[in-house]
């Protein structure tokens, strides 16, 4: 991943890659990164950086700094929110997909239990969307899109609690 990131940076494919790694190997990953590229300017996060009172300042540091790479743990990454618009878009996609599945099951005479399970899932997603649109409890932390990262590398994603990696991955537009 490190070689791919630095080669992509050299070729001008991206400017500020973000590495998301398991929490327990952040320091090791950074050390190995610097063994491969000793002159690289990397920013390595710590638990302290993502404490509630430091998060906004640290995210601003990411967005304004010129780094060859940013390295953070899965739990830290999960604290960075997508913009409200992107979250709403992703939730609406889920609602549409569930609606189509429910309709398809009804047309094909599926079991009542299967239909009810999908309807329950759809209701949960609709509640998330309603909660998202409630602006009464929003903090003004920098969103993922505002960080300025343009490439995402995820190590051991299957161990992470992040449920919507697809939403984060889709932030980056395809290159022509």
mmCIF file with all atom_site columns, C-alpha atoms in Angstrom:
data_model
loop_
_atom_site.group_PDB
_atom_site.id
_atom_site.type_symbol
_atom_site.label_atom_id
_atom_site.label_alt_id
_atom_site.label_comp_id
_atom_site.label_asym_id
_atom_site.label_entity_id
_atom_site.label_seq_id
_atom_site.pdbx_PDB_ins_code
_atom_site.Cartn_x
_atom_site.Cartn_y
_atom_site.Cartn_z
_atom_site.occupancy
_atom_site.B_iso_or_equiv
_atom_site.pdbx_formal_charge
_atom_site.auth_seq_id
_atom_site.auth_comp_id
_atom_site.auth_asym_id
_atom_site.auth_atom_id
_atom_site.pdbx_PDB_model_num
ATOM 1   C CA . UNK A 1 1   ? 0.000   0.000   0.000   1.00 0.00 ? 1   UNK A CA 1
ATOM 2   C CA . UNK A 1 2   ? 2.804   2.395   0.884   1.00 0.00 ? 2   UNK A CA 1
ATOM 3   C CA . UNK A 1 3   ? 4.615   1.863   -2.423  1.00 0.00 ? 3   UNK A CA 1
ATOM 4   C CA . UNK A 1 4   ? 1.346   2.217   -4.348  1.00 0.00 ? 4   UNK A CA 1
ATOM 5   C CA . UNK A 1 5   ? 0.547   5.445   -2.516  1.00 0.00 ? 5   UNK A CA 1
ATOM 6   C CA . UNK A 1 6   ? 3.927   7.020   -3.094  1.00 0.00 ? 6   UNK A CA 1
ATOM 7   C CA . UNK A 1 7   ? 4.058   5.906   -6.730  1.00 0.00 ? 7   UNK A CA 1
ATOM 8   C CA . UNK A 1 8   ? 0.575   7.303   -7.323  1.00 0.00 ? 8   UNK A CA 1
ATOM 9   C CA . UNK A 1 9   ? 1.673   10.534  -5.686  1.00 0.00 ? 9   UNK A CA 1
ATOM 10  C CA . UNK A 1 10  ? 4.798   10.656  -7.885  1.00 0.00 ? 10  UNK A CA 1
ATOM 11  C CA . UNK A 1 11  ? 2.670   10.112  -11.001 1.00 0.00 ? 11  UNK A CA 1
ATOM 12  C CA . UNK A 1 12  ? 0.243   12.843  -9.946  1.00 0.00 ? 12  UNK A CA 1
ATOM 13  C CA . UNK A 1 13  ? -2.709  10.487  -9.515  1.00 0.00 ? 13  UNK A CA 1
ATOM 14  C CA . UNK A 1 14  ? -3.379  11.781  -5.991  1.00 0.00 ? 14  UNK A CA 1
ATOM 15  C CA . UNK A 1 15  ? -1.900  14.251  -3.545  1.00 0.00 ? 15  UNK A CA 1
ATOM 16  C CA . UNK A 1 16  ? -2.777  13.238  0.000   1.00 0.00 ? 16  UNK A CA 1
ATOM 17  C CA . UNK A 1 17  ? -3.465  9.540   0.612   1.00 0.00 ? 17  UNK A CA 1
ATOM 18  C CA . UNK A 1 18  ? -5.107  8.424   3.843   1.00 0.00 ? 18  UNK A CA 1
ATOM 19  C CA . UNK A 1 19  ? -4.196  5.086   5.424   1.00 0.00 ? 19  UNK A CA 1
ATOM 20  C CA . UNK A 1 20  ? -6.661  3.503   7.831   1.00 0.00 ? 20  UNK A CA 1
ATOM 21  C CA . UNK A 1 21  ? -5.069  0.662   9.786   1.00 0.00 ? 21  UNK A CA 1
ATOM 22  C CA . UNK A 1 22  ? -5.948  -1.378  12.875  1.00 0.00 ? 22  UNK A CA 1
ATOM 23  C CA . UNK A 1 23  ? -5.430  0.700   16.012  1.00 0.00 ? 23  UNK A CA 1
ATOM 24  C CA . UNK A 1 24  ? -2.756  -1.528  17.494  1.00 0.00 ? 24  UNK A CA 1
ATOM 25  C CA . UNK A 1 25  ? -0.399  -1.174  14.496  1.00 0.00 ? 25  UNK A CA 1
ATOM 26  C CA . UNK A 1 26  ? -0.529  2.583   13.832  1.00 0.00 ? 26  UNK A CA 1
ATOM 27  C CA . UNK A 1 27  ? 2.985   3.221   15.152  1.00 0.00 ? 27  UNK A CA 1
ATOM 28  C CA . UNK A 1 28  ? 4.407   0.105   13.494  1.00 0.00 ? 28  UNK A CA 1
ATOM 29  C CA . UNK A 1 29  ? 2.852   1.065   10.159  1.00 0.00 ? 29  UNK A CA 1
ATOM 30  C CA . UNK A 1 30  ? 4.281   4.573   10.409  1.00 0.00 ? 30  UNK A CA 1
ATOM 31  C CA . UNK A 1 31  ? 7.711   3.194   11.275  1.00 0.00 ? 31  UNK A CA 1
ATOM 32  C CA . UNK A 1 32  ? 7.693   0.842   8.306   1.00 0.00 ? 32  UNK A CA 1
ATOM 33  C CA . UNK A 1 33  ? 6.447   3.634   6.049   1.00 0.00 ? 33  UNK A CA 1
ATOM 34  C CA . UNK A 1 34  ? 9.432   5.756   7.049   1.00 0.00 ? 34  UNK A CA 1
ATOM 35  C CA . UNK A 1 35  ? 11.813  2.834   6.518   1.00 0.00 ? 35  UNK A CA 1
ATOM 36  C CA . UNK A 1 36  ? 10.669  2.691   2.896   1.00 0.00 ? 36  UNK A CA 1
ATOM 37  C CA . UNK A 1 37  ? 10.461  6.471   2.400   1.00 0.00 ? 37  UNK A CA 1
ATOM 38  C CA . UNK A 1 38  ? 12.633  8.180   5.037   1.00 0.00 ? 38  UNK A CA 1
ATOM 39  C CA . UNK A 1 39  ? 12.036  11.689  3.711   1.00 0.00 ? 39  UNK A CA 1
ATOM 40  C CA . UNK A 1 40  ? 8.241   11.330  3.523   1.00 0.00 ? 40  UNK A CA 1
ATOM 41  C CA . UNK A 1 41  ? 6.170   13.890  5.381   1.00 0.00 ? 41  UNK A CA 1
ATOM 42  C CA . UNK A 1 42  ? 3.575   11.786  7.194   1.00 0.00 ? 42  UNK A CA 1
ATOM 43  C CA . UNK A 1 43  ? 1.033   12.654  9.845   1.00 0.00 ? 43  UNK A CA 1
ATOM 44  C CA . UNK A 1 44  ? 0.336   9.906   12.366  1.00 0.00 ? 44  UNK A CA 1
ATOM 45  C CA . UNK A 1 45  ? -2.704  10.189  14.595  1.00 0.00 ? 45  UNK A CA 1
ATOM 46  C CA . UNK A 1 46  ? -2.987  9.212   18.232  1.00 0.00 ? 46  UNK A CA 1
ATOM 47  C CA . UNK A 1 47  ? -5.916  8.631   20.574  1.00 0.00 ? 47  UNK A CA 1
ATOM 48  C CA . UNK A 1 48  ? -5.321  12.084  22.031  1.00 0.00 ? 48  UNK A CA 1
ATOM 49  C CA . UNK A 1 49  ? -5.749  13.720  18.598  1.00 0.00 ? 49  UNK A CA 1
ATOM 50  C CA . UNK A 1 50  ? -9.267  12.368  18.300  1.00 0.00 ? 50  UNK A CA 1
ATOM 51  C CA . UNK A 1 51  ? -10.440 13.155  21.813  1.00 0.00 ? 51  UNK A CA 1
ATOM 52  C CA . UNK A 1 52  ? -13.615 15.233  21.665  1.00 0.00 ? 52  UNK A CA 1
ATOM 53  C CA . UNK A 1 53  ? -11.887 18.528  22.471  1.00 0.00 ? 53  UNK A CA 1
ATOM 54  C CA . UNK A 1 54  ? -8.980  17.952  20.010  1.00 0.00 ? 54  UNK A CA 1
ATOM 55  C CA . UNK A 1 55  ? -10.775 16.421  17.035  1.00 0.00 ? 55  UNK A CA 1
ATOM 56  C CA . UNK A 1 56  ? -11.789 19.642  15.290  1.00 0.00 ? 56  UNK A CA 1
ATOM 57  C CA . UNK A 1 57  ? -8.287  21.102  15.568  1.00 0.00 ? 57  UNK A CA 1
ATOM 58  C CA . UNK A 1 58  ? -6.651  17.905  14.364  1.00 0.00 ? 58  UNK A CA 1
ATOM 59  C CA . UNK A 1 59  ? -9.005  17.493  11.389  1.00 0.00 ? 59  UNK A CA 1
ATOM 60  C CA . UNK A 1 60  ? -8.219  21.083  10.428  1.00 0.00 ? 60  UNK A CA 1
ATOM 61  C CA . UNK A 1 61  ? -4.529  20.180  10.585  1.00 0.00 ? 61  UNK A CA 1
ATOM 62  C CA . UNK A 1 62  ? -5.149  17.321  8.159   1.00 0.00 ? 62  UNK A CA 1
ATOM 63  C CA . UNK A 1 63  ? -7.097  19.495  5.736   1.00 0.00 ? 63  UNK A CA 1
ATOM 64  C CA . UNK A 1 64  ? -4.618  22.374  5.665   1.00 0.00 ? 64  UNK A CA 1
ATOM 65  C CA . UNK A 1 65  ? -1.355  20.410  5.808   1.00 0.00 ? 65  UNK A CA 1
ATOM 66  C CA . UNK A 1 66  ? 0.690   19.183  2.880   1.00 0.00 ? 66  UNK A CA 1
ATOM 67  C CA . UNK A 1 67  ? 1.402   15.569  3.803   1.00 0.00 ? 67  UNK A CA 1
ATOM 68  C CA . UNK A 1 68  ? 2.641   12.662  1.754   1.00 0.00 ? 68  UNK A CA 1
ATOM 69  C CA . UNK A 1 69  ? 0.312   10.478  3.826   1.00 0.00 ? 69  UNK A CA 1
ATOM 70  C CA . UNK A 1 70  ? -1.946  10.469  6.856   1.00 0.00 ? 70  UNK A CA 1
ATOM 71  C CA . UNK A 1 71  ? -2.081  7.341   9.007   1.00 0.00 ? 71  UNK A CA 1
ATOM 72  C CA . UNK A 1 72  ? -4.910  6.716   11.444  1.00 0.00 ? 72  UNK A CA 1
ATOM 73  C CA . UNK A 1 73  ? -6.616  3.836   13.226  1.00 0.00 ? 73  UNK A CA 1
ATOM 74  C CA . UNK A 1 74  ? -9.990  2.367   12.391  1.00 0.00 ? 74  UNK A CA 1
ATOM 75  C CA . UNK A 1 75  ? -11.597 3.787   15.538  1.00 0.00 ? 75  UNK A CA 1
ATOM 76  C CA . UNK A 1 76  ? -10.292 7.271   14.750  1.00 0.00 ? 76  UNK A CA 1
ATOM 77  C CA . UNK A 1 77  ? -11.506 7.042   11.160  1.00 0.00 ? 77  UNK A CA 1
ATOM 78  C CA . UNK A 1 78  ? -14.981 6.123   12.359  1.00 0.00 ? 78  UNK A CA 1
ATOM 79  C CA . UNK A 1 79  ? -15.185 9.449   14.223  1.00 0.00 ? 79  UNK A CA 1
ATOM 80  C CA . UNK A 1 80  ? -14.897 11.430  10.987  1.00 0.00 ? 80  UNK A CA 1
ATOM 81  C CA . UNK A 1 81  ? -18.320 12.111  9.539   1.00 0.00 ? 81  UNK A CA 1
ATOM 82  C CA . UNK A 1 82  ? -19.293 12.239  5.904   1.00 0.00 ? 82  UNK A CA 1
ATOM 83  C CA . UNK A 1 83  ? -21.083 15.407  4.884   1.00 0.00 ? 83  UNK A CA 1
ATOM 84  C CA . UNK A 1 84  ? -24.785 15.457  5.630   1.00 0.00 ? 84  UNK A CA 1
ATOM 85  C CA . UNK A 1 85  ? -25.567 15.523  1.896   1.00 0.00 ? 85  UNK A CA 1
ATOM 86  C CA . UNK A 1 86  ? -23.474 12.424  1.157   1.00 0.00 ? 86  UNK A CA 1
ATOM 87  C CA . UNK A 1 87  ? -24.940 10.538  4.118   1.00 0.00 ? 87  UNK A CA 1
ATOM 88  C CA . UNK A 1 88  ? -28.465 11.402  2.957   1.00 0.00 ? 88  UNK A CA 1
ATOM 89  C CA . UNK A 1 89  ? -27.632 10.285  -0.575  1.00 0.00 ? 89  UNK A CA 1
ATOM 90  C CA . UNK A 1 90  ? -26.277 6.958   0.661   1.00 0.00 ? 90  UNK A CA 1
ATOM 91  C CA . UNK A 1 91  ? -29.256 6.362   2.974   1.00 0.00 ? 91  UNK A CA 1
ATOM 92  C CA . UNK A 1 92  ? -31.683 7.183   0.156   1.00 0.00 ? 92  UNK A CA 1
ATOM 93  C CA . UNK A 1 93  ? -29.886 4.637   -2.052  1.00 0.00 ? 93  UNK A CA 1
ATOM 94  C CA . UNK A 1 94  ? -30.359 2.025   0.668   1.00 0.00 ? 94  UNK A CA 1
ATOM 95  C CA . UNK A 1 95  ? -34.056 2.899   0.992   1.00 0.00 ? 95  UNK A CA 1
ATOM 96  C CA . UNK A 1 96  ? -34.527 2.619   -2.778  1.00 0.00 ? 96  UNK A CA 1
ATOM 97  C CA . UNK A 1 97  ? -32.773 -0.762  -2.879  1.00 0.00 ? 97  UNK A CA 1
ATOM 98  C CA . UNK A 1 98  ? -34.863 -2.080  0.018   1.00 0.00 ? 98  UNK A CA 1
ATOM 99  C CA . UNK A 1 99  ? -38.070 -0.808  -1.600  1.00 0.00 ? 99  UNK A CA 1
ATOM 100 C CA . UNK A 1 100 ? -37.214 -2.611  -4.833  1.00 0.00 ? 100 UNK A CA 1
ATOM 101 C CA . UNK A 1 101 ? -36.421 -5.806  -2.932  1.00 0.00 ? 101 UNK A CA 1
ATOM 102 C CA . UNK A 1 102 ? -39.693 -5.637  -0.998  1.00 0.00 ? 102 UNK A CA 1
ATOM 103 C CA . UNK A 1 103 ? -41.674 -5.093  -4.202  1.00 0.00 ? 103 UNK A CA 1
ATOM 104 C CA . UNK A 1 104 ? -39.838 -7.958  -5.886  1.00 0.00 ? 104 UNK A CA 1
ATOM 105 C CA . UNK A 1 105 ? -40.548 -10.306 -2.982  1.00 0.00 ? 105 UNK A CA 1
ATOM 106 C CA . UNK A 1 106 ? -44.238 -9.350  -2.985  1.00 0.00 ? 106 UNK A CA 1
ATOM 107 C CA . UNK A 1 107 ? -44.502 -9.973  -6.744  1.00 0.00 ? 107 UNK A CA 1
ATOM 108 C CA . UNK A 1 108 ? -42.884 -13.385 -6.422  1.00 0.00 ? 108 UNK A CA 1
ATOM 109 C CA . UNK A 1 109 ? -45.034 -14.451 -3.479  1.00 0.00 ? 109 UNK A CA 1
ATOM 110 C CA . UNK A 1 110 ? -42.204 -14.681 -0.964  1.00 0.00 ? 110 UNK A CA 1
ATOM 111 C CA . UNK A 1 111 ? -42.766 -15.620 2.646   1.00 0.00 ? 111 UNK A CA 1
ATOM 112 C CA . UNK A 1 112 ? -44.411 -13.031 4.852   1.00 0.00 ? 112 UNK A CA 1
ATOM 113 C CA . UNK A 1 113 ? -41.472 -13.207 7.284   1.00 0.00 ? 113 UNK A CA 1
ATOM 114 C CA . UNK A 1 114 ? -38.933 -12.231 4.595   1.00 0.00 ? 114 UNK A CA 1
ATOM 115 C CA . UNK A 1 115 ? -40.984 -9.239  3.544   1.00 0.00 ? 115 UNK A CA 1
ATOM 116 C CA . UNK A 1 116 ? -41.459 -8.102  7.142   1.00 0.00 ? 116 UNK A CA 1
ATOM 117 C CA . UNK A 1 117 ? -37.700 -8.325  7.800   1.00 0.00 ? 117 UNK A CA 1
ATOM 118 C CA . UNK A 1 118 ? -36.944 -6.085  4.807   1.00 0.00 ? 118 UNK A CA 1
ATOM 119 C CA . UNK A 1 119 ? -39.684 -3.653  5.828   1.00 0.00 ? 119 UNK A CA 1
ATOM 120 C CA . UNK A 1 120 ? -38.144 -3.510  9.304   1.00 0.00 ? 120 UNK A CA 1
ATOM 121 C CA . UNK A 1 121 ? -34.709 -2.807  7.785   1.00 0.00 ? 121 UNK A CA 1
ATOM 122 C CA . UNK A 1 122 ? -36.191 -0.104  5.578   1.00 0.00 ? 122 UNK A CA 1
ATOM 123 C CA . UNK A 1 123 ? -37.839 1.543   8.590   1.00 0.00 ? 123 UNK A CA 1
ATOM 124 C CA . UNK A 1 124 ? -34.473 1.603   10.441  1.00 0.00 ? 124 UNK A CA 1
ATOM 125 C CA . UNK A 1 125 ? -32.783 3.301   7.492   1.00 0.00 ? 125 UNK A CA 1
ATOM 126 C CA . UNK A 1 126 ? -35.639 5.818   7.239   1.00 0.00 ? 126 UNK A CA 1
ATOM 127 C CA . UNK A 1 127 ? -35.196 6.585   10.947  1.00 0.00 ? 127 UNK A CA 1
ATOM 128 C CA . UNK A 1 128 ? -31.462 7.166   10.386  1.00 0.00 ? 128 UNK A CA 1
ATOM 129 C CA . UNK A 1 129 ? -32.322 9.570   7.562   1.00 0.00 ? 129 UNK A CA 1
ATOM 130 C CA . UNK A 1 130 ? -34.817 11.409  9.763   1.00 0.00 ? 130 UNK A CA 1
ATOM 131 C CA . UNK A 1 131 ? -32.226 11.660  12.559  1.00 0.00 ? 131 UNK A CA 1
ATOM 132 C CA . UNK A 1 132 ? -29.636 12.916  10.069  1.00 0.00 ? 132 UNK A CA 1
ATOM 133 C CA . UNK A 1 133 ? -31.961 15.688  8.935   1.00 0.00 ? 133 UNK A CA 1
ATOM 134 C CA . UNK A 1 134 ? -32.479 16.825  12.545  1.00 0.00 ? 134 UNK A CA 1
ATOM 135 C CA . UNK A 1 135 ? -30.050 19.751  12.746  1.00 0.00 ? 135 UNK A CA 1
ATOM 136 C CA . UNK A 1 136 ? -30.503 20.390  16.459  1.00 0.00 ? 136 UNK A CA 1
ATOM 137 C CA . UNK A 1 137 ? -27.377 18.436  17.592  1.00 0.00 ? 137 UNK A CA 1
ATOM 138 C CA . UNK A 1 138 ? -24.763 19.044  14.892  1.00 0.00 ? 138 UNK A CA 1
ATOM 139 C CA . UNK A 1 139 ? -21.194 19.918  15.777  1.00 0.00 ? 139 UNK A CA 1
ATOM 140 C CA . UNK A 1 140 ? -18.999 21.756  13.307  1.00 0.00 ? 140 UNK A CA 1
ATOM 141 C CA . UNK A 1 141 ? -16.192 19.237  12.882  1.00 0.00 ? 141 UNK A CA 1
ATOM 142 C CA . UNK A 1 142 ? -14.555 19.059  9.475   1.00 0.00 ? 142 UNK A CA 1
ATOM 143 C CA . UNK A 1 143 ? -16.240 16.424  7.298   1.00 0.00 ? 143 UNK A CA 1
ATOM 144 C CA . UNK A 1 144 ? -14.415 13.648  5.476   1.00 0.00 ? 144 UNK A CA 1
ATOM 145 C CA . UNK A 1 145 ? -14.774 15.432  2.142   1.00 0.00 ? 145 UNK A CA 1
ATOM 146 C CA . UNK A 1 146 ? -13.135 18.565  3.593   1.00 0.00 ? 146 UNK A CA 1
ATOM 147 C CA . UNK A 1 147 ? -10.002 16.723  4.765   1.00 0.00 ? 147 UNK A CA 1
ATOM 148 C CA . UNK A 1 148 ? -8.425  17.060  1.336   1.00 0.00 ? 148 UNK A CA 1
ATOM 149 C CA . UNK A 1 149 ? -7.480  13.405  1.116   1.00 0.00 ? 149 UNK A CA 1
ATOM 150 C CA . UNK A 1 150 ? -7.885  12.023  -2.360  1.00 0.00 ? 150 UNK A CA 1
ATOM 151 C CA . UNK A 1 151 ? -7.005  8.356   -1.941  1.00 0.00 ? 151 UNK A CA 1
ATOM 152 C CA . UNK A 1 152 ? -8.105  5.919   0.744   1.00 0.00 ? 152 UNK A CA 1
ATOM 153 C CA . UNK A 1 153 ? -6.136  2.805   1.697   1.00 0.00 ? 153 UNK A CA 1
ATOM 154 C CA . UNK A 1 154 ? -7.794  0.520   4.259   1.00 0.00 ? 154 UNK A CA 1
ATOM 155 C CA . UNK A 1 155 ? -5.885  -2.275  5.944   1.00 0.00 ? 155 UNK A CA 1
ATOM 156 C CA . UNK A 1 156 ? -7.921  -5.071  7.535   1.00 0.00 ? 156 UNK A CA 1
ATOM 157 C CA . UNK A 1 157 ? -11.265 -3.437  6.685   1.00 0.00 ? 157 UNK A CA 1
ATOM 158 C CA . UNK A 1 158 ? -13.122 -6.628  7.553   1.00 0.00 ? 158 UNK A CA 1
ATOM 159 C CA . UNK A 1 159 ? -12.135 -6.153  11.214  1.00 0.00 ? 159 UNK A CA 1
ATOM 160 C CA . UNK A 1 160 ? -13.406 -2.591  11.406  1.00 0.00 ? 160 UNK A CA 1
ATOM 161 C CA . UNK A 1 161 ? -16.723 -1.508  12.869  1.00 0.00 ? 161 UNK A CA 1
ATOM 162 C CA . UNK A 1 162 ? -17.325 0.938   10.001  1.00 0.00 ? 162 UNK A CA 1
ATOM 163 C CA . UNK A 1 163 ? -20.550 -0.237  8.410   1.00 0.00 ? 163 UNK A CA 1
ATOM 164 C CA . UNK A 1 164 ? -20.478 1.964   5.343   1.00 0.00 ? 164 UNK A CA 1
ATOM 165 C CA . UNK A 1 165 ? -17.007 1.704   3.814   1.00 0.00 ? 165 UNK A CA 1
ATOM 166 C CA . UNK A 1 166 ? -18.758 1.912   0.459   1.00 0.00 ? 166 UNK A CA 1
ATOM 167 C CA . UNK A 1 167 ? -20.035 5.387   1.320   1.00 0.00 ? 167 UNK A CA 1
ATOM 168 C CA . UNK A 1 168 ? -16.506 6.577   2.101   1.00 0.00 ? 168 UNK A CA 1
ATOM 169 C CA . UNK A 1 169 ? -14.985 4.883   -0.909  1.00 0.00 ? 169 UNK A CA 1
ATOM 170 C CA . UNK A 1 170 ? -17.566 6.498   -3.199  1.00 0.00 ? 170 UNK A CA 1
ATOM 171 C CA . UNK A 1 171 ? -16.426 9.956   -2.071  1.00 0.00 ? 171 UNK A CA 1
ATOM 172 C CA . UNK A 1 172 ? -13.595 9.800   -4.570  1.00 0.00 ? 172 UNK A CA 1
ATOM 173 C CA . UNK A 1 173 ? -14.833 10.462  -8.122  1.00 0.00 ? 173 UNK A CA 1
ATOM 174 C CA . UNK A 1 174 ? -13.552 8.122   -10.856 1.00 0.00 ? 174 UNK A CA 1
ATOM 175 C CA . UNK A 1 175 ? -10.604 9.445   -12.827 1.00 0.00 ? 175 UNK A CA 1
ATOM 176 C CA . UNK A 1 176 ? -10.826 9.699   -16.622 1.00 0.00 ? 176 UNK A CA 1
#
